[in-house]
Amino acid sequence: MLGKDQIEIFPSRMAQTIMKAQLKGAQTGQNLLKKKSDALTLRFQQILKKIIETKMLMSEVMREAGFSLAEAKFTAGDFSTTVFQNVNKAQVKIRAKKDSVAGVTLPVFEHYHEGTDNYELTGLAGGGEQLAKLKRNYAKAVELLVGLASLQTSFVTLDKAIKITDRRVNAIEHVIIPRIEHTLAYIITELDEREQEEFYRLRKIQEKKKILKEKSDKDLEQWRAAREVIEPADLLAEEKDEDFLFE
Amino acid sequence: MLESAELNFNADHGYLEGLVRGCKAGLLTRRDYVNLVQCENLEDLKIHLQTTDYGNFLANQATPLTVSVIDTEMRKKLCREFEYFRNHSLEPLSTFFTYMTCSYMIDNVILLMNGALHNKPVKDILVKCHPLGHFTEMEAVNIAETPSDLFNAILVETPLAPFFQDCTSENALDELNIEILRNKLYKSYIEAFYKFCKNHGDVTAEVMCPILEFEADRRAFIITLNSFGTELSKEDRETLYPTCGKLHPEGLRLLAQAEDFEQMKRVADSYGVYKPLFEAVSDSSGGKTLEDVFYEREVQMNVLAFNRQFHYGVFYAYTKLKEQEMRNIVWIAECISQRQRTKINSYIPIL
């Protein structure tokens, strides 16, 4: 009986109803999880497409930014040491926000500007225009990088969430539901067998009783034929009792 | 007197003048640039440079070759030549050379001051300093705590001392923005250099003074252009203009009031020399910027300096032309290595 994986439970009508309820619950759960998995996969594909687009754009923007650096160096000379030495606080900062898709929270990065440009006067005597262009190009590159970072973290988180959800869906479909169904089948077969046994038992008892009755009837006949039977007193027969007092 | 120049110049400086003219003949020509532009990668560039005066200067470098390595080696070569000229010079040519190195010294001092204030290790900054602007007190910079200490202890000994005194009092050094300080120092420097050349008289004054005037005016224009839209006020801006150029005093006053490129152009239109330069500037991305136009004019004036003899301007002109050549080669190398060949022809041709 317990060869396949089944839940150990005493087979009874109560157990049967419980199992039926569980089966229903498992099936609803599986549907819901499947829907969640579909929603996550949809979002995943969208993010993947956006990542590919951004990466292509990124290579163009970085190339242009690198070239504008060469242009600026041509006119302004080497300003890299001045830039390194004057760094104190970051001008572009990032805030992390939460976005939720079908119950999965995804981090989203948003950049904001703070503070003034420390390097406004660099290149005052030469190359100021190229430096301004350089600053713009690299600012664009940084914004793109921040967007790409959000997309990639969402990508990784979604990937994990999708794997977990799919695993659960498959588990329910291939493990839990079959187990419940087998248990149900087992309970039903047990109950049927018991009913059969009952019928069989009752029938046997009735047969036995019939045989006994036939035997006792036969004996009675024999005794009656020998006239030795004393009819038991019939309680319902009317008898006149003699009066003792009023003779 | 002109005769005395012809008579006495060669006795003291004839050898060096001959040497510098020989070096000038080794500058890259248009054909060399055309060859360089057609290179596919930096190795090709190195092979082409071997056929020029540069020779095997990149011979011992590790592969892969990078643009910064080329830049450093070229600068080392220029420094070697410059130091040779300087070591063999007599007065007053040696003072002239000292004046030439002052502009590099100003950059180095600003770097060192900045680094010392931010507590960066001195050795790192020393590597980044321009070798032509080397002065003996450089390593001692990290002793000073504040800029005024720096000035009192160290800079007093250098040729830059009078420029510091000119531009600001010692107390104000602490608050000054680094870039403003740099530009103020440069202004005093160029005015001092101009006075020196003028006092020397002779052909040197005839050749150097126009060059220095152009440099002063160019600086005024560029500072004005770059200060549009920044926090630099008009009065501050006016203190940064060198006064030894043609624009002084009227043009500088008008420039200080200018608020955009058009107004600047109108100021330039009243000066015959600058009008055609501004007309050549166009706004589109394929056209020349004001800086390009100024670079071309500077190169032109430097090349013309070689048409006269018996003056010190040849040394100045040669150094500037060599620097421009270095910038050109670095530009071409960057375009090749970044595979952006569209603007590869934006270098300034010299000969």
Short mmCIF file of N, CA and C in Angstrom, two decimals, chain A residues 19-35 168-169 171-181 184:
data_model
loop_
_atom_site.label_atom_id
_atom_site.label_comp_id
_atom_site.label_asym_id
_atom_site.label_seq_id
_atom_site.Cartn_x
_atom_site.Cartn_y
_atom_site.Cartn_z
N MET A 19 -8.21 15.02 2.34
CA MET A 19 -7.32 14.89 1.19
C MET A 19 -7.87 15.63 -0.02
N LYS A 20 -9.20 15.52 -0.21
CA LYS A 20 -9.79 16.22 -1.36
C LYS A 20 -9.57 17.72 -1.24
N ALA A 21 -9.76 18.24 0.00
CA ALA A 21 -9.55 19.68 0.21
C ALA A 21 -8.11 20.06 -0.09
N GLN A 22 -7.18 19.21 0.36
CA GLN A 22 -5.77 19.51 0.13
C GLN A 22 -5.44 19.54 -1.36
N LEU A 23 -6.04 18.58 -2.06
CA LEU A 23 -5.76 18.53 -3.51
C LEU A 23 -6.22 19.82 -4.17
N LYS A 24 -7.41 20.26 -3.79
CA LYS A 24 -7.93 21.49 -4.37
C LYS A 24 -6.99 22.65 -4.08
N GLY A 25 -6.54 22.72 -2.80
CA GLY A 25 -5.63 23.80 -2.42
C GLY A 25 -4.36 23.78 -3.25
N ALA A 26 -3.80 22.57 -3.44
CA ALA A 26 -2.55 22.47 -4.20
C ALA A 26 -2.75 22.93 -5.63
N GLN A 27 -3.91 22.58 -6.20
CA GLN A 27 -4.12 22.96 -7.59
C GLN A 27 -4.25 24.48 -7.72
N THR A 28 -5.00 25.12 -6.79
CA THR A 28 -5.11 26.58 -6.85
C THR A 28 -3.73 27.22 -6.69
N GLY A 29 -2.96 26.68 -5.73
CA GLY A 29 -1.61 27.22 -5.50
C GLY A 29 -0.78 27.15 -6.77
N GLN A 30 -0.89 26.01 -7.45
CA GLN A 30 -0.08 25.86 -8.66
C GLN A 30 -0.48 26.88 -9.71
N ASN A 31 -1.77 27.13 -9.87
CA ASN A 31 -2.21 28.14 -10.85
C ASN A 31 -1.66 29.50 -10.54
N LEU A 32 -1.77 29.88 -9.23
CA LEU A 32 -1.31 31.21 -8.85
C LEU A 32 0.18 31.37 -9.11
N LEU A 33 0.94 30.34 -8.72
CA LEU A 33 2.38 30.43 -8.91
C LEU A 33 2.73 30.49 -10.38
N LYS A 34 1.98 29.76 -11.20
CA LYS A 34 2.26 29.79 -12.64
C LYS A 34 2.05 31.21 -13.17
N LYS A 35 0.98 31.86 -12.68
CA LYS A 35 0.73 33.23 -13.14
C LYS A 35 1.86 34.15 -12.72
N ARG A 168 9.13 25.88 -7.48
CA ARG A 168 7.95 25.59 -6.67
C ARG A 168 6.83 25.04 -7.53
N VAL A 169 6.61 25.65 -8.72
CA VAL A 169 5.54 25.19 -9.61
C VAL A 169 5.78 23.74 -9.98
N ALA A 171 7.56 21.57 -8.39
CA ALA A 171 7.44 20.70 -7.23
C ALA A 171 5.99 20.35 -6.99
N ILE A 172 5.16 21.39 -7.04
CA ILE A 172 3.74 21.11 -6.80
C ILE A 172 3.21 20.16 -7.86
N GLU A 173 3.57 20.48 -9.13
CA GLU A 173 3.00 19.70 -10.21
C GLU A 173 3.45 18.25 -10.18
N HIS A 174 4.72 18.03 -9.91
CA HIS A 174 5.25 16.68 -10.08
C HIS A 174 5.42 15.91 -8.79
N VAL A 175 5.30 16.59 -7.65
CA VAL A 175 5.53 15.87 -6.41
C VAL A 175 4.31 15.91 -5.52
N ILE A 176 3.87 17.13 -5.20
CA ILE A 176 2.81 17.25 -4.17
C ILE A 176 1.51 16.67 -4.69
N ILE A 177 1.12 17.13 -5.90
CA ILE A 177 -0.20 16.69 -6.39
C ILE A 177 -0.24 15.17 -6.62
N PRO A 178 0.76 14.59 -7.23
CA PRO A 178 0.71 13.13 -7.38
C PRO A 178 0.62 12.43 -6.04
N ARG A 179 1.35 12.99 -5.05
CA ARG A 179 1.32 12.35 -3.74
C ARG A 179 -0.09 12.35 -3.17
N ILE A 180 -0.72 13.52 -3.27
CA ILE A 180 -2.08 13.61 -2.74
C ILE A 180 -3.01 12.69 -3.51
N GLU A 181 -2.82 12.68 -4.85
CA GLU A 181 -3.71 11.82 -5.64
C GLU A 181 -3.53 10.36 -5.30
N LEU A 184 -5.21 9.73 -2.04
CA LEU A 184 -6.66 9.66 -2.23
C LEU A 184 -7.05 8.31 -2.81
#
